[in-house]
mmCIF file of C-alpha atoms in Angstrom:
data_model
loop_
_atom_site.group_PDB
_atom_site.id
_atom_site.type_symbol
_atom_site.label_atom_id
_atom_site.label_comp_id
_atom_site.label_asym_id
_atom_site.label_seq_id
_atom_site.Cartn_x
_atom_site.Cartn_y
_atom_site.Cartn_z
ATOM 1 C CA UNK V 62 -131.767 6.591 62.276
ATOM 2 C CA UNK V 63 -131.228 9.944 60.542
ATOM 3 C CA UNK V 64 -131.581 13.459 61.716
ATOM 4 C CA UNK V 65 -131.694 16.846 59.458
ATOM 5 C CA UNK V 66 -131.039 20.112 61.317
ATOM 6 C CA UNK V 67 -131.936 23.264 59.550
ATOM 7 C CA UNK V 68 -130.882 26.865 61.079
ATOM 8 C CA UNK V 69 -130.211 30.336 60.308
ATOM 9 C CA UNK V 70 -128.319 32.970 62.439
ATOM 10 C CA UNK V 71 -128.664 36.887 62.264
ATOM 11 C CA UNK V 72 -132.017 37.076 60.234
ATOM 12 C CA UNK V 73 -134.164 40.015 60.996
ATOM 13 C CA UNK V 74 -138.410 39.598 59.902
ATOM 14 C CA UNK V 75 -140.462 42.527 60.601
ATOM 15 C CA UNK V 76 -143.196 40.917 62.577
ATOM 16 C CA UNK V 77 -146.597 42.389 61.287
ATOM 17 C CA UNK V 78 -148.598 40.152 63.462
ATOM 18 C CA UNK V 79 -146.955 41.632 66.227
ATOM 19 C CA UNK V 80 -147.760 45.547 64.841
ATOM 20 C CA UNK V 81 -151.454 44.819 64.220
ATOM 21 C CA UNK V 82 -152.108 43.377 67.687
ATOM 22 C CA UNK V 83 -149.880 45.623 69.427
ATOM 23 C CA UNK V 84 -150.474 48.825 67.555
ATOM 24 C CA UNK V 85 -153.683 50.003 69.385
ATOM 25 C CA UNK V 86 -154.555 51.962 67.113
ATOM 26 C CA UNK V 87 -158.237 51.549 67.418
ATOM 27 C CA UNK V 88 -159.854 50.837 70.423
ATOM 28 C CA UNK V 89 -162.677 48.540 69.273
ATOM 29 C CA UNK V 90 -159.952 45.433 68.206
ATOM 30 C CA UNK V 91 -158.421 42.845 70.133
ATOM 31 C CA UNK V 92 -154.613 43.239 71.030
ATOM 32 C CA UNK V 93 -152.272 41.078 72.864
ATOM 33 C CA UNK V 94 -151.874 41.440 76.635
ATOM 34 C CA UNK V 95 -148.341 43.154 76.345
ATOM 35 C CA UNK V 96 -150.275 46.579 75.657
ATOM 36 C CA UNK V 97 -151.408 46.250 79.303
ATOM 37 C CA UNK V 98 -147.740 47.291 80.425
ATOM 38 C CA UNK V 99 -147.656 50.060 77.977
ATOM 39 C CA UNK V 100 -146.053 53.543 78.589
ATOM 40 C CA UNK V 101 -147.940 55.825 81.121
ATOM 41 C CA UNK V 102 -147.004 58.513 83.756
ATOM 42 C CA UNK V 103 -147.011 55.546 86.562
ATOM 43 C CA UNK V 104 -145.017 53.251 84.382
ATOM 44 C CA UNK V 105 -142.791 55.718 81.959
ATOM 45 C CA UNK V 106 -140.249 52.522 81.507
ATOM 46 C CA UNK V 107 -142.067 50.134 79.480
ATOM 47 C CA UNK V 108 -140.844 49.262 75.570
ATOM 48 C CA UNK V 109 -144.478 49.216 74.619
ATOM 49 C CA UNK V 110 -145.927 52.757 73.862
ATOM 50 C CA UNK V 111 -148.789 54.842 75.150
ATOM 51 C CA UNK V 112 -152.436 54.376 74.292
ATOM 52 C CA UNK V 113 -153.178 56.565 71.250
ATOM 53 C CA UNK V 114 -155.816 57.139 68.872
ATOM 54 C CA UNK V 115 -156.629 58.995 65.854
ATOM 55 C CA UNK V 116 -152.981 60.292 66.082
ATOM 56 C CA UNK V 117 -150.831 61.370 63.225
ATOM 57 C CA UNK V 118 -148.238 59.387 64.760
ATOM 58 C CA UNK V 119 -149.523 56.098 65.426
ATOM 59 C CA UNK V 120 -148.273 53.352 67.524
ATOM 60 C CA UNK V 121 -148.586 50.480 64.390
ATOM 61 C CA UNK V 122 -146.559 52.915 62.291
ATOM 62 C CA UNK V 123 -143.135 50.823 60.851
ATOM 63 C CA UNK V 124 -140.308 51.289 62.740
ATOM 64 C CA UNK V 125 -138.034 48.700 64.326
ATOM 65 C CA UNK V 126 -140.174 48.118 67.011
ATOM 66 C CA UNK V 127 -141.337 44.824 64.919
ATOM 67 C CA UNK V 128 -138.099 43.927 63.871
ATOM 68 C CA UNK V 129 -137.165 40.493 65.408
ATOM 69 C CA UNK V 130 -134.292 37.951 65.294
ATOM 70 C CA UNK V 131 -135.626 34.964 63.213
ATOM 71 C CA UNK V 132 -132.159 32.810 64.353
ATOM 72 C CA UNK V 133 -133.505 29.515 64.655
ATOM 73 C CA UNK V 134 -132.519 26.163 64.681
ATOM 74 C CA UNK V 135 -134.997 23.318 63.899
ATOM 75 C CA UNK V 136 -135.106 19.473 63.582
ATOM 76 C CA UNK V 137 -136.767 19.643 60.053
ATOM 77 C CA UNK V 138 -136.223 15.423 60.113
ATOM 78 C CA UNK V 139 -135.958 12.581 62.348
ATOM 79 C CA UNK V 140 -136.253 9.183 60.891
ATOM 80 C CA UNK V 141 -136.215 5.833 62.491
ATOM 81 C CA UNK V 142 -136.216 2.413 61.157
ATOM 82 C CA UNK V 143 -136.000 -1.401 61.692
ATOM 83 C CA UNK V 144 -135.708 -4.523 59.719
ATOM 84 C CA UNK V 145 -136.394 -7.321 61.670
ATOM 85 C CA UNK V 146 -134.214 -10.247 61.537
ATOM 86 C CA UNK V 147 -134.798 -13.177 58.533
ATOM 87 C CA UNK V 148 -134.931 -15.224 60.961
ATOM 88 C CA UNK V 149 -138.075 -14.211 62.592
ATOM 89 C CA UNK V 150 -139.358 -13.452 58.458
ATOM 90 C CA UNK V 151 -138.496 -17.448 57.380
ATOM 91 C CA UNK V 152 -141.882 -18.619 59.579
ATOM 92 C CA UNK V 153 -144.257 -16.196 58.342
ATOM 93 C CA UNK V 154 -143.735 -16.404 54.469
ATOM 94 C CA UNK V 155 -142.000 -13.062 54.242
ATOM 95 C CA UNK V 156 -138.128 -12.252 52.807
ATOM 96 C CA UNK V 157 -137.971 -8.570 54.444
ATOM 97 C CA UNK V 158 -139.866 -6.564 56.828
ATOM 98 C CA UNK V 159 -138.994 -3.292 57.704
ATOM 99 C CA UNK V 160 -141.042 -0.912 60.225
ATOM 100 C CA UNK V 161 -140.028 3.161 60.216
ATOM 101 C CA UNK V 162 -141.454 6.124 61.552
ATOM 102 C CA UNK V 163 -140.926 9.730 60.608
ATOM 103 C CA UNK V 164 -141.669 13.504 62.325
ATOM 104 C CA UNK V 165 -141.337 16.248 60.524
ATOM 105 C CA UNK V 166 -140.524 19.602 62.024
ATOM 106 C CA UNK V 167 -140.132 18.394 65.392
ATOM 107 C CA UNK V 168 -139.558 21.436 67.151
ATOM 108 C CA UNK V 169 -137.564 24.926 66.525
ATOM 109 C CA UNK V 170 -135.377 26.371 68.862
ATOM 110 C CA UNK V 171 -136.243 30.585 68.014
ATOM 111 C CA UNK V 172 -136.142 33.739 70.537
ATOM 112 C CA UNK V 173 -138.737 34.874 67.303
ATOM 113 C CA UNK V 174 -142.357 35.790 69.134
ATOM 114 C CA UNK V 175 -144.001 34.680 66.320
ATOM 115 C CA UNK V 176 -145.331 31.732 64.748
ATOM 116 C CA UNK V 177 -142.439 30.274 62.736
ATOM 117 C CA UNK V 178 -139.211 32.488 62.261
ATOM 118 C CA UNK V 179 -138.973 31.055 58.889
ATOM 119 C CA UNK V 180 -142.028 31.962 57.563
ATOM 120 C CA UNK V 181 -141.545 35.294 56.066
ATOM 121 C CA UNK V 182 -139.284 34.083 53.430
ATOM 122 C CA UNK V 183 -142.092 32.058 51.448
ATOM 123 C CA UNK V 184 -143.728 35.544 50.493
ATOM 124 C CA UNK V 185 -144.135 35.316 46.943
ATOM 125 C CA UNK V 186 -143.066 39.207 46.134
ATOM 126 C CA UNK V 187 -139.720 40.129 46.775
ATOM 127 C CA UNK V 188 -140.814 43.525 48.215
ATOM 128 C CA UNK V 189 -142.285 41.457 50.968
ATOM 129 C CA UNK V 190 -139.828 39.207 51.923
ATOM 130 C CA UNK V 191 -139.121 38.841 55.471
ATOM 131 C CA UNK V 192 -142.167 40.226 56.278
ATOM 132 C CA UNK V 193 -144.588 38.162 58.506
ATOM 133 C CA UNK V 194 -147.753 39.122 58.049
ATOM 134 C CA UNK V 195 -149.206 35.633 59.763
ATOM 135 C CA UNK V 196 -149.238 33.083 57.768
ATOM 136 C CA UNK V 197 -150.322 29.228 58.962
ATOM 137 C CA UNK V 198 -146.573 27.597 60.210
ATOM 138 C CA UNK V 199 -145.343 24.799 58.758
ATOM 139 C CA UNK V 200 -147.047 21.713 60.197
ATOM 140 C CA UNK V 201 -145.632 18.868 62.157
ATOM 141 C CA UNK V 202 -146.091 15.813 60.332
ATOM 142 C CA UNK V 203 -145.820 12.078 62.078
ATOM 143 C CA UNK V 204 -145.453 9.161 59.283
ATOM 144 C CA UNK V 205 -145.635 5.417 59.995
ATOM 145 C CA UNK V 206 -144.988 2.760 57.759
ATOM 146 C CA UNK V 207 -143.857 -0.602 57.026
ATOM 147 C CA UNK V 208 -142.227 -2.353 53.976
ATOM 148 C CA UNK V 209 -142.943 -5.717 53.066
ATOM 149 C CA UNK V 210 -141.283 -8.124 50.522
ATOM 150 C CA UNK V 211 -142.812 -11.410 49.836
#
């Protein structure tokens, strides 16, 4: 059995998914539910700012508002094998046997809201790294196998 962990601590990604779904900007596109508990008389508390549109200072302008821990810590690897005994091989013809079975990205421990903390830093400009703008995560992947020598 083998198991790769992968982290990072104090990384910061400015979370573009976040400011084009929170920025309400424009009232004809679809934004996530937080905006519900956004700022007005009746709730003047809230982190999430008041309804505006057509403003010269718009809500999905960049400020840190978007800017999110990425910390994470993720089991990139576990991989589990077995040879079974030559004694069990000797009746069937065979001189080793092994079975295995590998997941890939298992799971990621992240406070990060969005997809996959780690995903701003395969931008391909280096003005844009760090910068989520929503890209597909990395998939988990489940391998089985088996080895056989005659």
């Amino acid at each position: 059995m083998s198991i790769f962990l992968q982290g990072v601590q104090g990384a910061n990604i400015m979370n573009f998914v976040r400011r084009n779904t929170e920025g309400m900007d424009k009232l004809n596109t679809n934004q996530l539910s937080t905006v519900l508990d956004r700022w007005t008389p009746e709730n003047p508390n809230s982190n999430v700012p008041r309804l505006v549109s057509g403003s010269d200072n718009p809500n999905l302008a960049i400020s840190e508002r978007f800017v999110e821990d990425a910390s994470y810590l993720r089991v990139q690897n576990v991989s589990l094998g077995y040879n079974l005994p030559p004694s069990l091989l000797n009746k069937i013809k065979v001189s080793r046997l092994r079975i295995y079975a590998t997941i890939q990205n298992l799971i990621t421990i992240t406070n990060y809201s969005g997809y996959d903390p780690e995903i701003g830093s395969f931008n391909q400009q280096a003005l844009l790294m760090n910068i989520d703008n929503g890209r597909y995560p990395m998939p988990r992947t489940y391998t089985f196998g088996l080895n056989l020598e005659f």
